[in-house]
Amino acid sequence: MGNVRTGAPPTLDTGVLRRMRLARDAMDREWAEPLDVSAVAARAGYSRYHFVRLFHEVYGETPGAYLTRRRIERAQDLLRTANLTVTEICMQVGFTSLGTFCTRFKQQTGVTPTEFRRRARSGDAAAIPGCFVLLWAGGFRERPAPGSGEASGSGETPAVSKNREGRAARGVLA
């Protein structure tokens, strides 16, 4: 019979694992920015669809689910400690829609962001003023005006393609 086991995950070589780690590290560094699946996949050296399949195989969740989970974890920290509104926290952690943020937050934690904050702050600890949090995080990032020709001022092409309205095009991670 050899060493073939049914139901066991296939063994991945270290090169694949290293490239998946590079992509995951990039997502961890740029979690507050809109991330394009194709751009992250290119960093790992794979096509978009092959990358999503391999990422799921290695980490047990899709890149979008991973990024959403990490953003919600950071939002939980801000809800516990910062004196920011839920909308400000939503934007700070990389969501562009308050409705999507609240839905994903409740799916992951079982409670709404407001209820999470109320429960987390039932103690006597004072919240960090929102202005300090925004100063530390670099504030809300300004985006160049559509059609200005400026990507980031560094001569690099942006990681996210934009449509005419300035919104991220299809393929953007959650």
Short mmCIF file of C-alpha atoms in Angstrom, two decimals:
data_model
loop_
_atom_site.label_atom_id
_atom_site.label_comp_id
_atom_site.label_asym_id
_atom_site.label_seq_id
_atom_site.Cartn_x
_atom_site.Cartn_y
_atom_site.Cartn_z
CA MET A 1 0.00 0.00 0.00
CA GLY A 2 2.93 2.36 0.46
CA ASN A 3 2.59 5.57 2.41
CA VAL A 4 -0.57 6.85 0.72
CA ARG A 5 -3.12 7.98 3.31
CA THR A 6 -6.65 8.92 2.46
CA GLY A 7 -7.91 12.18 3.86
CA ALA A 8 -4.40 13.43 4.66
CA PRO A 9 -3.43 16.82 3.24
CA PRO A 10 -0.87 16.68 0.44
CA THR A 11 2.67 17.56 1.41
CA LEU A 12 3.72 20.97 0.11
CA ASP A 13 7.33 21.78 -0.56
CA THR A 14 9.10 24.50 1.39
CA GLY A 15 9.21 26.80 -1.65
CA VAL A 16 5.41 26.92 -1.79
CA LEU A 17 5.19 27.47 1.96
CA ARG A 18 7.76 30.27 1.79
CA ARG A 19 5.86 32.05 -1.00
CA MET A 20 2.56 31.67 0.85
CA ARG A 21 4.21 33.17 3.94
CA LEU A 22 5.47 36.12 1.87
CA ALA A 23 1.94 36.79 0.66
CA ARG A 24 0.46 36.44 4.15
CA ASP A 25 3.12 38.76 5.57
CA ALA A 26 2.27 41.34 2.89
CA MET A 27 -1.39 41.08 3.87
CA ASP A 28 -0.44 41.50 7.55
CA ARG A 29 1.62 44.62 6.77
CA GLU A 30 -0.98 46.24 4.52
CA TRP A 31 -4.16 45.09 6.27
CA ALA A 32 -5.67 48.57 6.43
CA GLU A 33 -5.33 49.17 2.68
CA PRO A 34 -7.57 47.75 -0.04
CA LEU A 35 -5.73 44.67 -1.30
CA ASP A 36 -6.13 43.14 -4.73
CA VAL A 37 -6.04 39.32 -4.92
CA SER A 38 -4.07 39.42 -8.15
CA ALA A 39 -1.44 41.79 -6.70
CA VAL A 40 -0.95 39.64 -3.59
CA ALA A 41 -0.84 36.51 -5.77
CA ALA A 42 1.79 38.12 -7.98
CA ARG A 43 3.97 38.75 -4.91
CA ALA A 44 3.80 35.04 -4.24
CA GLY A 45 4.50 34.23 -7.89
CA TYR A 46 1.17 32.58 -8.68
CA SER A 47 -1.91 33.28 -10.76
CA ARG A 48 -4.89 34.58 -8.83
CA TYR A 49 -6.86 31.32 -8.84
CA HIS A 50 -3.90 29.07 -8.09
CA PHE A 51 -2.92 31.40 -5.22
CA VAL A 52 -6.39 31.30 -3.64
CA ARG A 53 -6.42 27.50 -3.86
CA LEU A 54 -2.92 27.13 -2.38
CA PHE A 55 -3.57 29.72 0.36
CA HIS A 56 -6.68 27.83 1.42
CA GLU A 57 -4.77 24.55 1.35
CA VAL A 58 -1.93 25.94 3.50
CA TYR A 59 -3.87 28.12 5.97
CA GLY A 60 -7.34 26.59 5.96
CA GLU A 61 -9.11 29.76 4.81
CA THR A 62 -9.21 31.95 1.73
CA PRO A 63 -7.08 35.11 1.55
CA GLY A 64 -10.23 37.22 1.85
CA ALA A 65 -11.41 35.36 4.95
CA TYR A 66 -7.94 35.65 6.49
CA LEU A 67 -7.77 39.40 5.86
CA THR A 68 -11.28 39.95 7.21
CA ARG A 69 -10.48 37.98 10.36
CA ARG A 70 -7.30 39.99 10.95
CA ARG A 71 -9.14 43.30 10.40
CA ILE A 72 -11.86 42.30 12.86
CA GLU A 73 -9.19 41.35 15.43
CA ARG A 74 -7.65 44.81 15.08
CA ALA A 75 -11.09 46.42 15.31
CA GLN A 76 -11.69 44.53 18.57
CA ASP A 77 -8.50 46.04 20.01
CA LEU A 78 -9.58 49.54 18.97
CA LEU A 79 -13.09 49.05 20.35
CA ARG A 80 -11.60 48.01 23.69
CA THR A 81 -9.07 50.80 23.97
CA ALA A 82 -9.69 53.76 21.65
CA ASN A 83 -12.16 56.58 21.91
CA LEU A 84 -13.20 56.39 18.24
CA THR A 85 -16.63 55.91 16.73
CA VAL A 86 -17.52 52.58 15.16
CA THR A 87 -17.44 54.27 11.75
CA GLU A 88 -13.93 55.63 12.36
CA ILE A 89 -12.75 52.18 13.45
CA CYS A 90 -14.41 50.62 10.41
CA MET A 91 -12.44 52.90 8.09
CA GLN A 92 -9.23 52.65 10.14
CA VAL A 93 -9.08 48.85 9.83
CA GLY A 94 -9.61 48.83 6.07
CA PHE A 95 -13.34 48.36 5.52
CA THR A 96 -15.07 50.77 3.15
CA SER A 97 -18.63 49.92 4.15
CA LEU A 98 -19.99 50.26 7.68
CA GLY A 99 -22.72 47.71 6.90
CA THR A 100 -20.21 45.10 5.72
CA PHE A 101 -17.99 45.79 8.72
CA CYS A 102 -20.85 45.34 11.21
CA THR A 103 -22.08 42.18 9.47
CA ARG A 104 -18.61 40.58 9.37
CA PHE A 105 -17.91 41.67 12.95
CA LYS A 106 -21.10 40.04 14.21
CA GLN A 107 -20.43 36.87 12.20
CA GLN A 108 -16.98 36.54 13.78
CA THR A 109 -17.72 37.65 17.36
CA GLY A 110 -21.42 36.99 17.80
CA VAL A 111 -22.17 40.59 18.83
CA THR A 112 -22.29 43.98 17.12
CA PRO A 113 -19.31 46.35 17.44
CA THR A 114 -21.29 48.62 19.78
CA GLU A 115 -22.27 45.72 22.03
CA PHE A 116 -18.67 44.43 21.98
CA ARG A 117 -17.43 47.86 23.10
CA ARG A 118 -20.03 48.10 25.86
CA ARG A 119 -19.07 44.67 27.23
CA ALA A 120 -15.32 45.30 26.88
CA ARG A 121 -15.51 48.63 28.69
CA SER A 122 -17.54 47.46 31.64
CA GLY A 123 -14.38 47.92 33.76
CA ASP A 124 -12.88 51.20 34.91
CA ALA A 125 -10.11 51.51 32.29
CA ALA A 126 -10.11 54.80 30.41
CA ALA A 127 -10.13 54.79 26.63
CA ILE A 128 -7.22 56.16 24.60
CA PRO A 129 -8.27 59.43 22.94
CA GLY A 130 -9.09 58.92 19.28
CA CYS A 131 -6.76 61.71 18.16
CA PHE A 132 -3.78 59.78 19.57
CA VAL A 133 -4.86 56.60 17.82
CA LEU A 134 -5.24 58.41 14.50
CA LEU A 135 -1.89 60.17 14.96
CA TRP A 136 -0.16 56.88 15.72
CA ALA A 137 -1.84 55.11 12.78
CA GLY A 138 -1.04 57.93 10.37
CA GLY A 139 -4.59 59.30 10.26
CA PHE A 140 -6.95 58.59 7.42
CA ARG A 141 -4.91 58.11 4.29
CA GLU A 142 -5.62 60.51 1.46
CA ARG A 143 -6.01 59.02 -1.98
CA PRO A 144 -4.84 60.89 -5.11
CA ALA A 145 -7.56 62.48 -7.20
CA PRO A 146 -8.80 60.28 -10.06
CA GLY A 147 -6.94 61.05 -13.25
CA SER A 148 -4.11 62.90 -11.48
CA GLY A 149 -1.61 60.34 -12.74
CA GLU A 150 -0.06 60.00 -9.28
CA ALA A 151 -0.09 56.52 -7.82
CA SER A 152 1.79 56.93 -4.57
CA GLY A 153 4.37 59.58 -5.33
CA SER A 154 7.10 56.96 -5.40
CA GLY A 155 6.82 56.03 -9.06
CA GLU A 156 5.33 52.62 -8.23
CA THR A 157 2.12 51.36 -9.72
CA PRO A 158 -0.69 51.05 -7.20
CA ALA A 159 -1.50 47.58 -5.85
CA VAL A 160 -5.18 48.18 -6.51
CA SER A 161 -6.74 49.03 -9.83
CA LYS A 162 -9.48 51.65 -9.62
CA ASN A 163 -12.62 52.10 -11.67
CA ARG A 164 -13.92 55.45 -12.92
CA GLU A 165 -15.56 56.28 -9.59
CA GLY A 166 -12.29 55.77 -7.73
CA ARG A 167 -13.45 52.52 -6.13
CA ALA A 168 -11.38 49.37 -6.10
CA ALA A 169 -12.03 47.19 -9.09
CA ARG A 170 -13.19 43.56 -8.95
CA GLY A 171 -10.85 41.14 -7.27
CA VAL A 172 -10.32 43.24 -4.14
CA LEU A 173 -10.06 41.23 -0.95
CA ALA A 174 -12.79 41.79 1.62
#
